[in-house]
XYZ file of C-alpha atoms in Angstrom:
571
model
C -12.469 12.382 7.023
C -10.193 9.432 5.764
C -11.207 6.021 6.462
C -7.972 5.387 8.498
C -8.810 8.227 10.748
C -12.386 6.949 11.197
C -11.038 3.420 11.953
C -8.448 4.787 14.585
C -10.998 6.757 16.295
C -13.437 3.770 16.645
C -10.580 1.350 17.715
C -9.549 3.881 20.594
C -13.006 4.499 21.775
C -14.346 1.000 21.609
C -11.123 -0.490 23.174
C -11.038 2.179 25.874
C -14.524 1.438 26.713
C -13.978 -2.198 27.241
C -10.958 -1.644 29.527
C -12.541 1.209 31.439
C -16.202 1.227 31.410
C -16.664 -2.513 31.061
C -14.516 -3.230 34.057
C -16.123 -0.383 35.891
C -19.599 -2.022 35.436
C -18.106 -5.327 36.326
C -16.773 -4.085 39.655
C -19.744 -1.936 40.376
C -22.419 -4.946 40.005
C -20.075 -7.584 41.247
C -19.319 -11.104 40.102
C -18.459 -14.303 42.002
C -15.816 -16.539 40.187
C -16.532 -19.333 42.497
C -20.419 -19.336 42.116
C -21.990 -22.329 40.446
C -23.579 -20.831 37.171
C -26.865 -21.999 35.774
C -24.952 -23.962 33.044
C -23.913 -26.360 35.698
C -26.876 -26.087 38.101
C -29.499 -26.505 35.514
C -27.620 -28.613 32.849
C -29.922 -30.483 30.864
C -27.955 -31.138 27.498
C -30.393 -29.167 25.482
C -30.546 -25.452 26.559
C -28.097 -25.487 29.653
C -24.816 -26.721 28.302
C -21.487 -25.395 29.890
C -18.999 -24.149 27.181
C -15.718 -22.563 27.000
C -15.608 -18.669 26.835
C -14.482 -18.732 23.150
C -17.261 -21.028 22.208
C -19.994 -18.820 23.796
C -18.419 -15.790 22.627
C -18.749 -17.271 19.132
C -22.314 -18.049 19.562
C -23.030 -14.434 21.161
C -21.217 -12.593 18.645
C -22.394 -14.667 15.621
C -26.030 -14.502 16.816
C -26.130 -10.801 17.728
C -24.411 -9.568 14.508
C -26.776 -10.678 11.780
C -27.097 -8.529 9.024
C -28.111 -5.593 11.236
C -24.541 -3.808 11.725
C -24.067 -3.896 7.928
C -27.587 -3.110 6.639
C -28.250 -0.255 9.265
C -25.275 2.064 8.863
C -25.452 1.764 4.993
C -28.911 2.601 5.067
C -28.680 5.474 7.539
C -25.748 7.014 5.711
C -28.499 9.388 3.915
C -28.063 11.509 6.970
C -24.317 12.048 6.646
C -21.462 10.142 8.214
C -21.180 12.289 11.361
C -24.585 11.392 12.963
C -24.161 7.698 11.948
C -20.450 7.309 13.493
C -21.625 9.231 16.656
C -24.601 6.908 17.280
C -22.683 3.869 16.704
C -19.734 4.954 19.230
C -21.906 6.482 21.899
C -24.761 3.954 21.476
C -22.524 1.093 21.144
C -20.815 1.837 24.385
C -23.276 3.494 26.768
C -26.421 1.995 25.430
C -25.779 -1.426 23.595
C -22.965 -2.851 25.693
C -24.565 -1.663 28.850
C -27.935 -3.393 27.928
C -26.174 -6.724 26.764
C -24.161 -7.153 29.848
C -26.933 -6.120 32.281
C -29.318 -8.602 30.564
C -26.835 -11.492 30.842
C -25.909 -10.503 34.338
C -29.636 -10.429 35.424
C -30.144 -13.845 33.804
C -27.093 -15.656 35.170
C -27.975 -14.223 38.617
C -31.539 -15.783 38.224
C -30.883 -19.308 37.126
C -30.339 -18.328 33.286
C -34.066 -17.319 32.830
C -34.903 -14.940 30.218
C -35.836 -11.233 30.525
C -39.490 -12.284 30.558
C -39.002 -14.170 33.884
C -36.795 -11.183 35.160
C -39.925 -9.007 34.472
C -42.005 -11.562 36.322
C -39.886 -11.699 39.287
C -39.171 -7.917 39.773
C -42.130 -6.176 37.965
C -45.053 -8.684 37.701
C -46.863 -11.534 36.101
C -48.770 -9.308 33.627
C -45.652 -7.491 32.593
C -43.953 -10.905 31.727
C -46.906 -11.901 29.628
C -46.921 -8.901 27.821
C -43.085 -8.749 27.165
C -43.190 -12.345 25.964
C -45.773 -11.353 23.502
C -43.775 -8.386 22.346
C -40.701 -10.830 22.062
C -42.531 -13.200 20.130
C -44.034 -10.831 17.464
C -40.444 -9.336 17.212
C -39.029 -12.842 16.586
C -41.462 -13.424 13.683
C -40.297 -10.000 12.207
C -36.626 -11.060 12.528
C -37.211 -14.449 11.007
C -38.894 -13.028 8.038
C -36.419 -10.059 7.417
C -33.302 -12.463 7.958
C -34.665 -15.389 5.996
C -35.250 -13.077 3.009
C -31.746 -11.742 3.362
C -30.149 -15.056 3.338
C -32.148 -16.293 0.592
C -31.177 -13.223 -1.519
C -27.448 -14.026 -0.835
C -28.090 -17.758 -1.900
C -30.215 -17.009 -5.002
C -28.397 -18.527 -7.910
C -30.321 -16.553 -10.712
C -30.707 -12.813 -11.517
C -32.817 -11.302 -14.379
C -31.681 -8.238 -16.186
C -33.846 -5.421 -17.386
C -34.545 -7.319 -20.674
C -35.685 -10.273 -18.814
C -32.760 -12.521 -19.459
C -31.900 -14.883 -16.568
C -28.179 -15.517 -15.706
C -26.441 -17.650 -12.919
C -24.769 -15.657 -10.090
C -21.700 -17.760 -9.326
C -20.784 -15.895 -6.105
C -24.223 -16.693 -4.598
C -23.969 -20.383 -5.759
C -20.566 -20.659 -3.949
C -22.147 -18.918 -0.830
C -24.893 -21.437 -0.802
C -22.811 -24.483 -1.052
C -20.379 -23.197 1.707
C -23.305 -22.515 4.133
C -24.977 -25.852 3.654
C -21.529 -27.615 4.276
C -21.294 -25.575 7.346
C -24.433 -26.939 8.697
C -23.305 -30.384 7.859
C -19.870 -29.726 9.270
C -21.358 -28.058 12.444
C -23.024 -31.463 13.446
C -19.748 -33.413 13.257
C -17.976 -30.539 15.076
C -20.619 -30.776 17.815
C -19.891 -34.507 18.296
C -16.176 -33.669 18.290
C -16.475 -30.980 20.947
C -18.881 -33.039 23.128
C -16.994 -36.346 23.281
C -13.449 -35.728 22.795
C -12.556 -33.078 25.266
C -9.480 -31.845 23.457
C -8.224 -28.388 24.547
C -9.364 -25.193 22.968
C -6.253 -24.864 20.721
C -6.965 -28.192 19.115
C -10.568 -27.412 18.767
C -9.850 -24.149 17.243
C -7.276 -25.838 14.697
C -10.289 -28.316 13.753
C -12.556 -25.610 13.291
C -10.499 -23.576 10.997
C -9.713 -26.617 8.785
C -13.362 -27.141 8.525
C -14.089 -23.704 7.608
C -11.297 -23.588 4.870
C -12.514 -26.824 3.543
C -16.115 -25.707 3.224
C -14.972 -22.513 1.545
C -12.902 -24.328 -0.992
C -15.615 -26.787 -1.838
C -18.125 -24.020 -1.989
C -15.963 -22.053 -4.587
C -15.395 -25.267 -6.600
C -19.026 -26.490 -6.713
C -21.496 -23.834 -6.654
C -25.254 -24.779 -6.187
C -27.725 -22.798 -8.405
C -31.205 -22.758 -6.830
C -33.920 -20.080 -7.149
C -35.125 -17.469 -4.529
C -38.417 -19.204 -3.612
C -36.895 -22.647 -3.191
C -34.377 -21.107 -0.854
C -37.014 -19.591 1.256
C -38.480 -23.167 1.769
C -35.083 -24.845 2.516
C -34.188 -22.079 5.072
C -37.274 -22.419 6.753
C -36.996 -26.136 7.074
C -33.308 -25.700 8.289
C -34.616 -23.205 10.852
C -37.277 -25.604 12.021
C -34.584 -28.275 12.878
C -32.323 -25.644 14.398
C -34.554 -24.254 16.807
C -35.646 -27.565 18.406
C -32.297 -29.424 18.342
C -29.884 -29.495 21.438
C -27.558 -26.368 21.443
C -24.418 -28.527 21.473
C -25.452 -30.511 18.295
C -25.828 -27.588 16.019
C -26.184 -23.926 17.601
C -22.864 -24.027 19.609
C -20.612 -25.451 16.897
C -22.266 -23.683 13.978
C -21.736 -20.315 15.678
C -18.067 -21.613 16.711
C -17.281 -22.107 13.163
C -18.933 -19.141 11.922
C -17.310 -16.846 14.589
C -13.878 -17.378 12.901
C -15.306 -16.552 9.523
C -16.651 -13.310 10.941
C -13.463 -12.391 12.917
C -11.211 -13.179 9.834
C -13.645 -10.844 7.712
C -13.445 -7.947 10.330
C -9.571 -8.192 10.611
C -9.368 -8.471 6.724
C -11.721 -5.448 6.403
C -9.574 -3.483 8.974
C -6.279 -4.442 7.106
C -7.981 -3.275 3.905
C -9.006 0.166 5.213
C -5.275 0.878 6.589
C -3.923 -0.308 3.273
C -6.186 1.439 0.906
C -7.053 4.429 2.982
C -10.218 5.237 1.390
C -11.625 8.626 0.959
C -14.967 9.524 2.493
C -17.208 10.712 -0.288
C -20.220 11.174 1.985
C -21.145 14.349 3.366
C -20.553 14.795 7.267
C -24.294 15.922 7.474
C -26.946 16.231 4.859
C -30.335 17.253 6.506
C -32.663 16.328 9.487
C -35.238 15.410 6.806
C -34.142 13.459 3.770
C -37.058 12.286 1.420
C -39.639 12.544 4.015
C -37.405 10.482 6.755
C -36.805 12.514 9.719
C -33.332 11.710 11.449
C -35.257 11.435 14.754
C -36.204 8.657 15.088
C -35.187 7.049 11.902
C -31.430 7.015 12.337
C -31.884 5.439 15.814
C -34.179 2.631 14.757
C -32.199 1.985 11.309
C -28.843 1.578 13.164
C -29.925 -0.942 15.834
C -27.302 -3.721 15.752
C -24.089 -1.877 16.060
C -25.422 0.592 18.488
C -28.096 -0.855 20.663
C -30.533 -3.714 19.891
C -33.175 -5.432 21.976
C -32.522 -8.610 20.280
C -29.198 -8.791 22.002
C -30.954 -8.957 25.305
C -32.899 -12.074 24.037
C -29.690 -13.969 23.098
C -27.770 -12.661 26.257
C -30.656 -13.964 28.493
C -32.096 -16.575 26.359
C -29.193 -18.633 25.249
C -25.797 -17.526 25.899
C -26.423 -17.135 29.930
C -27.228 -20.867 29.803
C -23.961 -21.749 28.563
C -21.541 -19.423 30.826
C -19.180 -21.535 32.804
C -17.848 -18.843 35.143
C -19.526 -15.368 36.144
C -16.088 -13.703 35.022
C -16.789 -14.704 31.334
C -19.841 -12.568 31.010
C -17.928 -9.314 30.451
C -15.906 -10.682 27.191
C -19.075 -12.456 25.973
C -21.614 -9.716 26.293
C -19.834 -6.391 26.596
C -16.931 -7.349 24.390
C -19.160 -9.041 21.612
C -21.270 -5.946 21.642
C -18.117 -3.791 20.951
C -16.999 -5.701 18.192
C -20.379 -5.381 16.555
C -19.892 -1.756 16.786
C -16.550 -2.026 14.928
C -18.244 -4.015 12.277
C -20.787 -1.143 11.858
C -18.093 1.484 11.581
C -16.544 -0.717 8.858
C -19.832 -0.720 7.004
C -20.004 3.150 7.345
C -16.508 3.277 5.717
C -17.425 0.907 2.998
C -20.477 2.981 1.869
C -18.644 6.291 2.296
C -16.028 4.962 -0.034
C -18.049 4.914 -3.040
C -18.931 8.059 -5.030
C -22.452 9.145 -5.558
C -24.032 6.545 -8.119
C -20.804 4.484 -8.334
C -21.958 1.400 -6.333
C -25.172 1.131 -8.541
C -22.889 1.566 -11.635
C -20.969 -1.618 -10.421
C -24.252 -3.504 -9.990
C -24.127 -3.356 -6.324
C -27.723 -2.814 -5.234
C -28.146 -4.305 -1.827
C -26.462 -3.233 1.415
C -24.578 -6.619 1.648
C -23.472 -6.312 -1.975
C -22.274 -2.708 -1.371
C -20.190 -3.841 1.767
C -18.786 -6.625 0.082
C -17.823 -4.719 -3.112
C -16.160 -2.014 -0.838
C -13.978 -4.596 1.113
C -13.087 -6.247 -2.127
C -11.882 -2.924 -3.568
C -9.947 -2.212 -0.537
C -8.086 -5.569 -0.419
C -7.365 -5.488 -4.249
C -4.671 -2.922 -3.388
C -2.741 -5.519 -1.796
C -3.227 -7.942 -4.929
C -6.112 -10.147 -3.484
C -8.447 -11.401 -6.339
C -11.353 -8.979 -6.273
C -13.931 -11.807 -7.178
C -12.702 -14.016 -4.430
C -12.766 -11.421 -1.785
C -16.278 -10.339 -2.963
C -17.597 -13.928 -2.658
C -15.895 -14.559 0.819
C -17.324 -11.319 2.189
C -20.939 -12.237 0.857
C -20.463 -15.582 2.439
C -19.534 -13.999 5.863
C -22.704 -11.785 5.628
C -24.907 -14.634 4.827
C -23.167 -16.568 7.959
C -24.211 -13.602 10.043
C -27.827 -13.614 8.986
C -28.148 -17.338 9.173
C -26.636 -17.755 12.670
C -29.014 -14.999 13.770
C -31.841 -17.267 12.516
C -30.763 -20.158 14.449
C -30.905 -18.184 17.684
C -33.850 -15.889 17.130
C -36.068 -18.855 16.107
C -35.222 -20.709 19.233
C -36.062 -17.653 21.235
C -39.191 -17.009 19.493
C -40.259 -20.736 20.257
C -39.237 -20.294 24.067
C -41.137 -17.187 24.200
C -44.290 -18.613 22.868
C -43.971 -21.534 25.294
C -43.287 -19.363 28.248
C -46.257 -17.335 27.690
C -48.599 -20.194 28.625
C -46.295 -21.321 31.516
C -46.284 -19.937 35.075
C -44.502 -21.104 38.268
C -47.584 -22.523 39.569
C -48.499 -24.548 36.448
C -48.250 -28.386 37.195
C -46.566 -29.667 34.036
C -47.484 -33.337 34.710
C -51.191 -32.596 34.866
C -51.753 -29.687 32.178
C -54.886 -29.685 30.122
C -54.737 -31.020 26.490
C -54.813 -27.475 25.247
C -52.031 -26.337 27.339
C -49.876 -29.304 26.434
C -50.461 -28.433 22.657
C -49.378 -24.686 22.916
C -46.427 -25.466 24.999
C -45.099 -28.100 22.810
C -41.830 -27.124 21.242
C -42.740 -28.246 17.866
C -46.199 -26.504 17.810
C -44.586 -23.391 19.184
C -41.712 -23.454 16.355
C -44.034 -24.192 13.568
C -46.714 -21.532 14.400
C -43.827 -18.947 14.643
C -42.363 -19.986 11.421
C -45.649 -19.985 9.331
C -46.337 -16.531 10.340
C -42.697 -15.415 9.512
C -42.839 -17.323 6.141
C -45.925 -15.193 5.212
C -44.230 -11.998 6.014
C -41.139 -13.113 4.262
C -43.022 -12.744 1.027
C -43.123 -8.903 1.688
C -39.485 -8.560 1.496
C -37.036 -7.465 3.969
C -36.797 -3.837 2.705
C -40.328 -3.376 3.590
C -40.125 -5.119 6.909
C -36.970 -3.461 7.996
C -38.616 -0.083 9.360
C -40.938 -2.134 11.610
C -38.200 -4.734 12.545
C -36.248 -1.668 13.726
C -38.927 -0.128 15.938
C -39.793 -3.507 17.437
C -36.135 -4.136 18.031
C -35.756 -0.893 19.895
C -39.098 -1.632 21.863
C -37.283 -4.963 23.311
C -34.341 -2.608 24.112
C -36.655 -0.299 26.237
C -38.192 -3.225 28.042
C -34.918 -4.860 28.688
C -33.449 -1.815 30.252
C -36.577 -1.353 32.243
C -36.398 -4.906 33.404
C -32.561 -4.727 34.187
C -32.944 -1.331 36.109
C -35.673 -2.800 38.304
C -33.593 -5.866 38.945
C -30.516 -3.743 39.999
C -32.526 -1.623 42.090
C -34.426 -4.595 43.858
C -31.160 -6.294 44.570
C -29.568 -3.097 45.928
C -27.051 -2.582 43.060
C -26.369 0.539 41.199
C -28.424 1.053 38.128
C -28.319 4.678 37.270
C -26.061 4.119 34.029
C -29.390 2.320 32.587
C -31.768 5.261 33.061
C -30.654 7.761 30.285
C -30.484 4.852 27.613
C -34.001 3.704 28.832
C -35.702 7.160 28.636
C -33.955 8.121 25.365
C -35.032 4.759 23.694
C -38.657 5.093 24.949
C -38.904 8.440 23.040
C -37.304 6.918 19.987
C -39.353 3.651 19.866
C -42.742 5.070 20.616
C -42.173 7.839 18.068
C -41.170 5.350 15.391
C -43.985 2.827 15.960
C -46.496 5.773 15.831
C -45.182 6.979 12.522
C -45.380 3.285 10.984
C -48.717 2.970 12.051
C -49.867 6.274 10.408
C -47.893 5.357 7.303
C -49.667 2.058 6.941
C -53.070 3.387 7.940
C -52.818 5.803 5.108
C -51.854 3.109 2.760
C -54.839 1.094 3.853
C -57.164 4.279 3.301
C -55.855 4.853 -0.181
C -54.995 1.464 -1.947
C -55.708 -1.197 0.667
C -53.219 -3.493 2.291
C -52.036 -6.999 1.166
C -51.612 -9.831 3.652
C -47.956 -8.777 4.428
C -48.543 -5.172 5.035
C -51.918 -6.119 6.925
C -49.648 -8.183 9.326
C -47.183 -5.436 9.786
C -50.208 -2.966 10.909
C -51.536 -5.265 13.351
C -48.009 -6.169 14.647
C -47.234 -2.401 14.943
C -50.400 -1.606 16.843
C -49.827 -4.605 19.157
C -46.226 -3.756 19.922
C -47.030 -0.212 20.643
C -50.008 -0.937 23.069
C -47.936 -3.681 24.729
C -44.880 -1.736 25.054
C -46.499 1.095 26.744
C -48.109 -0.995 29.430
C -45.015 -2.858 30.189
C -42.783 0.407 30.242
C -45.481 2.008 32.676
C -45.415 -0.970 34.996
C -41.620 -0.949 35.046
C -41.113 2.634 35.846
C -43.871 2.497 38.689
C -41.479 -0.228 40.177
C -38.484 2.033 39.512
C -40.216 5.071 41.221
C -41.368 3.014 44.228
C -39.935 3.963 47.494
C -38.031 1.067 49.263
C -40.126 -0.529 51.848
C -39.500 0.865 55.384
C -39.005 -1.705 58.257
C -41.492 -1.436 61.029
C -40.342 -0.614 64.519
C -40.898 -4.111 65.815
C -38.622 -5.451 62.877
C -35.922 -2.941 63.618
C -35.927 -3.883 67.223
C -35.735 -7.646 66.363
C -32.713 -6.909 63.993
C -31.028 -4.958 66.858
C -31.549 -7.525 69.314
């Protein structure tokens, strides 16, 4: 199959899904354009902040995309392009987009509260506690994996086989531009909050800032080692996760969304111009080097098909910024389908290389393979290969860095919420409770554990990250299905994704535990792998308990009215 044909199929399927299935869900569940959304009802200037559709879309898309839709399909391509493409399209439409929309819808209908609170309200307090613990453990894994990805794209030095260290100009330019983005985001946040210009002027300002940062980055690359970048990135995450969303999160994601959209549009143009040949087999084997297509394919391709992390963004941050209920469909369902399109582009990118060709060009990581392929495509129209390669690397790091902004905040909120209940008197809390619910303490303990795991490297963390991610998807689907049932809305479209993802997740976690246990019995485990084993066991136990609680609620028969109540209603 050619790259153009693969792209056309994706555009038709994903575009049709938004126009038909997305609107079907919207009509089935019902929205109220005149309702006062939580962004206004609970406005606090920190987490609840009303924002225009394009701003919230930028936050949602930038946050959910991360490095996942690029890394996942490229890693899963060992099974062939056909199963990867089918899972991206089927999973993206009927699993991922439905989950994201349902999570945001349930949150907006419940004062912008997280999936954890949805579980407490409709499943029970114990379910909420266990879910929040799962969520917190997952956030630690995401921060660890993505922080390592970002530090790798910023790393200004590389050593060859002979041990000689050389500077990497592309990485240095990406680092400078990314740091400028953060500074510009603060200024843009002030501009958006206090000037109140229309969205076209805001867009023009954002694009000018974006171009300026890129130009300065290319002109003045910064060369810093990997370990130093780890420290800098964690310091940034610490600030980003406690700052008001209008001051950094919203404007940074708004800036990055344009960069990411330009990248996707450029990649699509490159595919249509270059029409790359697909050098991958349609299907290789169900077992490749000891990796079984089930469940590995479905946990490796998480972002791009279905990702539990999306439910945390949809219900944790984006739902608190929705101005009007009618904006939920484009922000949640639409952003997920765009991410699926990015995953298809990543598949076309890796498929364009003949066996061994990418490695021969020095492209060893998934982001480098992706950037190298897009640069090859656009070189056909005369764009400089080095410039495009640098810009694509910048976009990939922007994906991961914006995910870090959001996931660190979600992790902090999950830790705090774990210790808070509706009956807690916040003014008369015990000293210990005041400490563990303090946003600075919650952020620091989350980031310290993530930093320890970062030293393992994202390649080692990724399998557990994928399993934990899909576990959250299971729990989000269960919570939303129970919410829809309890509020007498149609929820059958969540049942098949829920059951399938249970099978995937529990199988994958079981396999991970067995693998790490064998390593412990033979060679012993270091700190990073020991943490992974502990996390895997905890996630499996917690996930099974919450899933069972949710299924019990789904299978409960509706409460029947008593004869006396019936007579009163009749009267």
